[in-house]
mmCIF file of C-alpha atoms in Angstrom:
data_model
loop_
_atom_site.group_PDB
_atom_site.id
_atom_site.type_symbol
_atom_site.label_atom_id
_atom_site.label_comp_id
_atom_site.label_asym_id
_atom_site.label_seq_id
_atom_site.Cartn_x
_atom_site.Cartn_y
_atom_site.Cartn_z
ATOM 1 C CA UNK A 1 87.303 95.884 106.936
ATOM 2 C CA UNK A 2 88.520 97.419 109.584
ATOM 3 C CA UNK A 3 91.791 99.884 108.957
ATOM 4 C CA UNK A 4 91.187 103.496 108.013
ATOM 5 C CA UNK A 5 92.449 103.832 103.838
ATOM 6 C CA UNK A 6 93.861 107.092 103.127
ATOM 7 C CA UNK A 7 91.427 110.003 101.667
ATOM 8 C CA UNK A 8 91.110 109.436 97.611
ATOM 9 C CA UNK A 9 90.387 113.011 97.167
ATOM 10 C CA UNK A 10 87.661 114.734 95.394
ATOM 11 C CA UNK A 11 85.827 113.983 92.269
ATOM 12 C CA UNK A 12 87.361 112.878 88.889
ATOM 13 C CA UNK A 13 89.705 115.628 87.266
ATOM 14 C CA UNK A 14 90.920 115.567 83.527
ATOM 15 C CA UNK A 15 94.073 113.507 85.059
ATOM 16 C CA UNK A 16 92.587 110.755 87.119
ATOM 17 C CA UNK A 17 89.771 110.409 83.756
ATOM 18 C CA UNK A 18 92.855 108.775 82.464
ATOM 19 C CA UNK A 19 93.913 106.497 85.051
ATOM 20 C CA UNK A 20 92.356 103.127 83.688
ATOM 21 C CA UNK A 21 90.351 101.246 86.326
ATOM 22 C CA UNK A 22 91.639 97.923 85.734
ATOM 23 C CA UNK A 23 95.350 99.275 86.279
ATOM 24 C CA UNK A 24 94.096 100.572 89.877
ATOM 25 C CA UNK A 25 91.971 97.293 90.283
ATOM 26 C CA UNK A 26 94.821 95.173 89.570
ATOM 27 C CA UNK A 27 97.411 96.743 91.985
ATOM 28 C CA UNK A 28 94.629 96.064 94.503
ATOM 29 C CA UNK A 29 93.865 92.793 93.977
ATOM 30 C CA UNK A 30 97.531 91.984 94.568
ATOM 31 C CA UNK A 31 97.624 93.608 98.178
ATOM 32 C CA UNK A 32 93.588 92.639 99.049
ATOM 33 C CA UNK A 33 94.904 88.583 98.414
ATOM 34 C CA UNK A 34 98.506 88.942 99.315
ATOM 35 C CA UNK A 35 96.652 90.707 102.814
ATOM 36 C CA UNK A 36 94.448 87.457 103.475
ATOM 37 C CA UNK A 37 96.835 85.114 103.146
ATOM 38 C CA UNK A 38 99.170 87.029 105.654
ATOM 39 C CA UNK A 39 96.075 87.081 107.703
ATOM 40 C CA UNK A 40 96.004 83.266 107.931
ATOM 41 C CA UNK A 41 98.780 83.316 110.157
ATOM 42 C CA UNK A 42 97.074 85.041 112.675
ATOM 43 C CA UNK A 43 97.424 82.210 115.781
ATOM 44 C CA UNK A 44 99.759 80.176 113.896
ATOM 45 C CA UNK A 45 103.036 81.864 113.696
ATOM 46 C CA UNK A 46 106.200 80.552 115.339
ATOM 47 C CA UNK A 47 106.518 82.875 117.846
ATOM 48 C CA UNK A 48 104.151 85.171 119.663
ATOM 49 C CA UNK A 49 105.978 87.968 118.297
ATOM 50 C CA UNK A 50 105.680 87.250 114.897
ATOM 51 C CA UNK A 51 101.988 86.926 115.117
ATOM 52 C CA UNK A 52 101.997 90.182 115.793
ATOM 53 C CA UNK A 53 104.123 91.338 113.127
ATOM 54 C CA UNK A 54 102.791 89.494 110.586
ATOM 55 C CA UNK A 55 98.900 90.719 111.913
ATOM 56 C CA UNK A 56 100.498 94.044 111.329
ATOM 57 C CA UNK A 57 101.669 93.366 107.677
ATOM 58 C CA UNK A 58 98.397 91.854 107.030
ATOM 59 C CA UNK A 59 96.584 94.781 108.097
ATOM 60 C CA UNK A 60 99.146 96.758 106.179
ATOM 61 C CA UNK A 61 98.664 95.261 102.899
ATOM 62 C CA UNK A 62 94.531 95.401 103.571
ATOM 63 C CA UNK A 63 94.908 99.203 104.149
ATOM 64 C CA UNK A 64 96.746 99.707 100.539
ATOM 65 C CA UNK A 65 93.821 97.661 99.195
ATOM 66 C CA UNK A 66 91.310 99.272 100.767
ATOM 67 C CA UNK A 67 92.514 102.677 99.407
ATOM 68 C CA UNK A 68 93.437 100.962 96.191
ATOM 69 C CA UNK A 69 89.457 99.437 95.432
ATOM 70 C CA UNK A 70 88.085 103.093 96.446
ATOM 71 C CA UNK A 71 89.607 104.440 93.829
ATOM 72 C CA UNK A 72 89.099 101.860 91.328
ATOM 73 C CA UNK A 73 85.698 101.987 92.151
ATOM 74 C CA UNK A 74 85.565 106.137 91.788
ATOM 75 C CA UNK A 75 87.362 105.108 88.376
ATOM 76 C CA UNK A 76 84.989 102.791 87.382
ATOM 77 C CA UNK A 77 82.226 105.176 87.809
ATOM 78 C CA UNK A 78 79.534 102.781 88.176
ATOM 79 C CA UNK A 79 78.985 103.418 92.155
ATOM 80 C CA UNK A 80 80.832 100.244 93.291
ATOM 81 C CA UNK A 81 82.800 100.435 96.462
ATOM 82 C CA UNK A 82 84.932 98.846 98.186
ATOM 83 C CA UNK A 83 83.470 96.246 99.650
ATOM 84 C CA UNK A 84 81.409 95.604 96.275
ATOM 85 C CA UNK A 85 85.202 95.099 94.426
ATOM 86 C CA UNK A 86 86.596 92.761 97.310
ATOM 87 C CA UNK A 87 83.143 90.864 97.907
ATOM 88 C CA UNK A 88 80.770 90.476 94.611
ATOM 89 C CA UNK A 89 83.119 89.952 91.739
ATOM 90 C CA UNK A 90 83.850 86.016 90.515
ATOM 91 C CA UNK A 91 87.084 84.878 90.181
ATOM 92 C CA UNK A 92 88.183 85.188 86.610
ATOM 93 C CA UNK A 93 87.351 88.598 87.180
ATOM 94 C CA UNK A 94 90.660 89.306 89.731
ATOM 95 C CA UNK A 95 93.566 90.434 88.604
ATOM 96 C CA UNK A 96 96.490 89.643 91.408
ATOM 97 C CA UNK A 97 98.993 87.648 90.554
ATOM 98 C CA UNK A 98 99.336 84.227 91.052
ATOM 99 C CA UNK A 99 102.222 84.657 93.688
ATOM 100 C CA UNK A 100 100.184 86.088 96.283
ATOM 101 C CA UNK A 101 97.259 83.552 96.328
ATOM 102 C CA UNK A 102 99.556 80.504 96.719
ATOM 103 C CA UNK A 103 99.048 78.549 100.033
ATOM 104 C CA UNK A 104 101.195 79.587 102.466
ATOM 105 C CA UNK A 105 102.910 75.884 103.037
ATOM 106 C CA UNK A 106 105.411 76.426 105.883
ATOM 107 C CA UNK A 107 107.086 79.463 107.515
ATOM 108 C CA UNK A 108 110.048 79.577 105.266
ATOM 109 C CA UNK A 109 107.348 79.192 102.246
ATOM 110 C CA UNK A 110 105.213 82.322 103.578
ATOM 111 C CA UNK A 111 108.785 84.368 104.161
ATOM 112 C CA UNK A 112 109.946 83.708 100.376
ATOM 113 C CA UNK A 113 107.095 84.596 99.184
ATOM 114 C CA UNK A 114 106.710 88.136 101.179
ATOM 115 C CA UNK A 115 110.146 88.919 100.387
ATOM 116 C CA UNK A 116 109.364 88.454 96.585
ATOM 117 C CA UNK A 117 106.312 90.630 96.838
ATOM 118 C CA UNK A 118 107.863 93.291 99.362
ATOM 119 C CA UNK A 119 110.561 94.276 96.942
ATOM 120 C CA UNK A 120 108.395 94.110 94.147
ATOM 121 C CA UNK A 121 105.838 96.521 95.898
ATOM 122 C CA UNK A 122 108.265 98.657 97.216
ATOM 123 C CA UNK A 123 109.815 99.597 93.992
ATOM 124 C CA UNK A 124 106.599 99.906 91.917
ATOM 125 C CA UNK A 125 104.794 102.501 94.643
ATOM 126 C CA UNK A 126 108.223 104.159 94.751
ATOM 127 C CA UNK A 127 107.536 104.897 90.916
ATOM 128 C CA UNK A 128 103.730 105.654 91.741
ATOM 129 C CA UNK A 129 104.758 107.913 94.583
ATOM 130 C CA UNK A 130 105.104 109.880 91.681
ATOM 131 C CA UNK A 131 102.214 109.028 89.178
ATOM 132 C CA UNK A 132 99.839 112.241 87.695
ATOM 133 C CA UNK A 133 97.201 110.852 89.302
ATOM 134 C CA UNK A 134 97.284 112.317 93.011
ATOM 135 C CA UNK A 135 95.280 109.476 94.441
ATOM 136 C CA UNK A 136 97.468 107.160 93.368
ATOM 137 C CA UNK A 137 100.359 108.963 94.350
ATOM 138 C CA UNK A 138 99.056 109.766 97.482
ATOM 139 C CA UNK A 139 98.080 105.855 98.818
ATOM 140 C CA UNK A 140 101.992 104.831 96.977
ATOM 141 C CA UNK A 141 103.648 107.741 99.220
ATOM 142 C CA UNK A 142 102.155 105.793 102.051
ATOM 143 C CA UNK A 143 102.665 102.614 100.906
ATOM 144 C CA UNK A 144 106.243 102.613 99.987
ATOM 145 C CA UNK A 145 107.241 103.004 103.679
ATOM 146 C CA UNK A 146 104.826 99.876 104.999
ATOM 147 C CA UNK A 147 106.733 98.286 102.008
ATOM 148 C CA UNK A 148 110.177 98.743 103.301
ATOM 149 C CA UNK A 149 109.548 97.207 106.338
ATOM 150 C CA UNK A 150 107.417 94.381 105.063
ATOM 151 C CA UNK A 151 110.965 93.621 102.977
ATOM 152 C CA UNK A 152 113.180 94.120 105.945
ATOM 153 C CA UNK A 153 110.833 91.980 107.692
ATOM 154 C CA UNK A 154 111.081 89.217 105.552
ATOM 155 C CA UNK A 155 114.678 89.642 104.650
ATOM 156 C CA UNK A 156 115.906 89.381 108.203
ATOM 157 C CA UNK A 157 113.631 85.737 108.229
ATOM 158 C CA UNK A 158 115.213 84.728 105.027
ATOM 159 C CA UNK A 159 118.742 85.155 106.252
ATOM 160 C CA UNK A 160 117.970 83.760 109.492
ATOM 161 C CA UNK A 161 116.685 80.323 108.391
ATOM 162 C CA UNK A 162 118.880 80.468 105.153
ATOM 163 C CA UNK A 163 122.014 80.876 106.917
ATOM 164 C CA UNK A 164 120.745 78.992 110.383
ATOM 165 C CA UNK A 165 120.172 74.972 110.546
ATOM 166 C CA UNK A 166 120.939 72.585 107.893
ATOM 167 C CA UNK A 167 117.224 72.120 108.155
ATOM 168 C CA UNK A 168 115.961 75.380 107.904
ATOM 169 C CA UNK A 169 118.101 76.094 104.942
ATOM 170 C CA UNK A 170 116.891 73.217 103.380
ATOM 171 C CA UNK A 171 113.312 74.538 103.563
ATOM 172 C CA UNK A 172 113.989 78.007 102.786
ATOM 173 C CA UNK A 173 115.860 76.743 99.662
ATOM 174 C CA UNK A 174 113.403 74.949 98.609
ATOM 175 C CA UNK A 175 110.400 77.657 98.936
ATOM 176 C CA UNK A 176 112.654 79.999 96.738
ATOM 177 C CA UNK A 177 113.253 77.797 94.195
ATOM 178 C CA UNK A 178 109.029 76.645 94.228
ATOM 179 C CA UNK A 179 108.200 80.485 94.345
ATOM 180 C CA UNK A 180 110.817 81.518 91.699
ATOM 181 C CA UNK A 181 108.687 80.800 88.627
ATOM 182 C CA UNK A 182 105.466 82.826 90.156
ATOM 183 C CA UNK A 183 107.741 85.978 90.004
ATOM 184 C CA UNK A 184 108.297 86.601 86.692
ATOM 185 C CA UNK A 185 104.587 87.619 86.006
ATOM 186 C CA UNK A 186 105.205 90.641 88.568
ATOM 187 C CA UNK A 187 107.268 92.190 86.060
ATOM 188 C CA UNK A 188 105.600 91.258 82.911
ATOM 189 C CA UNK A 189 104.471 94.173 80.530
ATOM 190 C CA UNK A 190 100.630 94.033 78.552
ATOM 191 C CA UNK A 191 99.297 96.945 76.715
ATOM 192 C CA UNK A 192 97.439 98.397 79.666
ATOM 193 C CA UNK A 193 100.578 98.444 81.925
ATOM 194 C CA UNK A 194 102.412 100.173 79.026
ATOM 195 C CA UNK A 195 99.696 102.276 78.244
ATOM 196 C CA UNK A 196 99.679 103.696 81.597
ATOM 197 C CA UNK A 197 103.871 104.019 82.155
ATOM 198 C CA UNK A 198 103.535 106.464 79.016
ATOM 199 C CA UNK A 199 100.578 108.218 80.190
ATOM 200 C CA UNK A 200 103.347 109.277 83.421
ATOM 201 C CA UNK A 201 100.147 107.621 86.163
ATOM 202 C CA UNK A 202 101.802 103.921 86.120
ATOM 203 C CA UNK A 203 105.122 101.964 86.285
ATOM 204 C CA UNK A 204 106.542 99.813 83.461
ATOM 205 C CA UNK A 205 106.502 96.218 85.334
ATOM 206 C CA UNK A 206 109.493 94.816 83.118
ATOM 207 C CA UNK A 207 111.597 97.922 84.712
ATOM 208 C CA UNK A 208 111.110 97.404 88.005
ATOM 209 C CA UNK A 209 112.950 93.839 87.065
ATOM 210 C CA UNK A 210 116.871 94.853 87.416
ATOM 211 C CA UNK A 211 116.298 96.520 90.933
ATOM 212 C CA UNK A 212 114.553 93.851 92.669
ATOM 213 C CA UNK A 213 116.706 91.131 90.682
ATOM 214 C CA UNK A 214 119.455 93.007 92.790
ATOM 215 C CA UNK A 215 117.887 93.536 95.931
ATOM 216 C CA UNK A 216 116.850 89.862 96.350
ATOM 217 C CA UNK A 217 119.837 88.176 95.064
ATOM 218 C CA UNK A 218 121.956 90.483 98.241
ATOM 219 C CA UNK A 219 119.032 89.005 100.388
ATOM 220 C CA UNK A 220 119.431 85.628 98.825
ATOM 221 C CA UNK A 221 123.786 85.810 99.168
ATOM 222 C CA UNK A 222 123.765 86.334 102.301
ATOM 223 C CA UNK A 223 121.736 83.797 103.190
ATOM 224 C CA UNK A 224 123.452 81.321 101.668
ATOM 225 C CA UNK A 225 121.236 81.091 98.920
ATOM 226 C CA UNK A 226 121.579 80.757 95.184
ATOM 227 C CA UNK A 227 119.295 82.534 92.840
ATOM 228 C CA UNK A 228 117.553 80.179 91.429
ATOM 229 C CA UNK A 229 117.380 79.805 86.966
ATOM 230 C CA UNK A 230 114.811 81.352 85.131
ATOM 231 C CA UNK A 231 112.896 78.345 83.313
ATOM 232 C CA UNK A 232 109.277 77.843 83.316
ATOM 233 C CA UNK A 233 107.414 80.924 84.226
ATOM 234 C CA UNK A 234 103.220 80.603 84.676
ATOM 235 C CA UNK A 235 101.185 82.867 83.831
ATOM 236 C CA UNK A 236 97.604 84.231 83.948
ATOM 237 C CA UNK A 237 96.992 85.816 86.772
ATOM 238 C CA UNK A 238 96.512 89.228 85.276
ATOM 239 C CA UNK A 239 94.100 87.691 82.885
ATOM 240 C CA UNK A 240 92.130 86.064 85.249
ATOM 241 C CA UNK A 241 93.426 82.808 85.204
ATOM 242 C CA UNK A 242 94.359 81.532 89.026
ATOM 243 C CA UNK A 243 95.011 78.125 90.454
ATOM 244 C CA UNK A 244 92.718 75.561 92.505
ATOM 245 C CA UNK A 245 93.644 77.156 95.901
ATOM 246 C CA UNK A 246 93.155 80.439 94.659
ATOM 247 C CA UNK A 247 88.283 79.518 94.533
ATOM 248 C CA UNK A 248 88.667 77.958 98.045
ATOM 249 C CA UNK A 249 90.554 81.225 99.207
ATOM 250 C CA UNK A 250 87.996 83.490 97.354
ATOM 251 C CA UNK A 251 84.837 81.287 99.007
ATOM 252 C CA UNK A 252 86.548 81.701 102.496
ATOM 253 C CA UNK A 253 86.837 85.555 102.131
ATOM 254 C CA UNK A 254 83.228 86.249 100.126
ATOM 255 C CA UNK A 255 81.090 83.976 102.187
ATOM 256 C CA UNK A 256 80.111 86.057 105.317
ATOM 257 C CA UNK A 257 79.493 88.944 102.215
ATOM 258 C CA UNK A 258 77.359 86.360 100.323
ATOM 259 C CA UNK A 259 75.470 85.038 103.036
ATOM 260 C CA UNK A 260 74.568 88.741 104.380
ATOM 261 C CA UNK A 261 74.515 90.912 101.350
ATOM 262 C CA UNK A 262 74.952 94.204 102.316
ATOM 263 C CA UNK A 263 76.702 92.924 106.219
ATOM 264 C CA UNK A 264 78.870 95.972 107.941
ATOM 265 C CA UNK A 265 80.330 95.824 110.541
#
């Protein structure tokens, strides 16, 4: 890993004993997969441009979860790091959401599904930006503003293939209506999310729902889209349940870790 995480501060005071680890763990699982997906795209974009841009974002998303696993791991207490949280846990025990470790499919598919996620993100580490724990206010302070622009990003690619060819608005309707089911689990509420939204160092997921509902749909108008109906809705993700393409992504990203235990850089 190669991007500098922000400082997690010193040891554990009687606020951050609070903080659960798996709350922390889970927010970074969602940016550490989210981050190598975007990273497959690296070569392949449409335009030269936009493999920069979305190399950026990647690196973006990799930095939150880099910051996000150190402090799970200070959390955890049990002297795991980083690269220990990304590299030597099994799948069942990741937390993301399923949204983020769906192939990409095409362009349009990879845009609907970082808009989803970007508005999400941005409104929970807008909430975090003011959590009791400092570290996690701290990395959500940073990460709010990579957030905004990550949405922009994909909102301006949204509108443009929404609103452009009859065939690029096919496609981009489609991948919102495929990705609308995966993004009801962003906002669903467990005891551990609610534990931590009263405790003042977490965000209630289900109240996040109303503001992102109404910054998508505006993204969504004016490309000529519809919101799509809420119907079927899977779950699992925060449980450890994932799809098939979610072990062949995991083998991809552990297996320069597993081969070389202990590898740096």
């Amino acid at each position: 890993m190669t991007p500098s995480a922000p400082p997690t501060g010193a040891g554990p005071g009687p606020t951050r004993a609070r903080t659960p680890y798996a709350y922390v763990l889970r927010l970074a699982d969602d940016a550490l997969i989210a981050a190598q997906r975007m990273a497959e795209w690296c070569a392949g974009a449409p335009q030269l441009e936009e493999d920069v841009a979305l190399a950026n974002i990647a690196l973006d998303l990799l930095g939150q979860a880099r910051a996000l696993l150190t402090h799970a791991g200070e959390l955890e207490g049990r002297g795991r790091d980083e690269d220990a949280l990304a590299f030597q846990r099994e799948e069942s025990d990741f937390g993301n959401v399923q949204l983020v470790e769906l192939p990409n499919g095409d362009f349009a598919y990879s845009m609907a599904k970082l808009l989803f996620l970007a508005a999400y993100q941005e409104l929970l580490y807008e909430g975090l930006s003011g959590s009791q724990d400092p570290t996690l206010a701290a990395v959500a302070a940073k990460a709010v503003k990579e957030s905004a622009y990550h949405l922009d990003h994909a909102a301006t690619w949204t509108e443009r293939l929404g609103d452009g060819t009859e065939e690029s608005h096919r496609r981009m309707r489609t991948a919102v209506a495929e990705l609308w089911p995966y993004t009801h689990a962003l906002f669903a509420a467990d005891p551990l999310s609610a534990r931590v939204a009263a405790d003042g160092v977490g965000v209630d997921p289900a109240a996040l729902r109303p503001a992102w509902l109404r910054t998508v749909g505006r993204v969504l108008e004016r490309a000529t889209l519809a919101v799509p109906d809420d119907g079927w809705a899977p779950a699992g993700g925060r449980e450890g349940v994932h799809t098939e393409s979610f072990s062949l992504l995991l083998m991809e990203m552990q297996s320069l870790h597993r081969a070389h235990p202990g590898v740096a850089w």
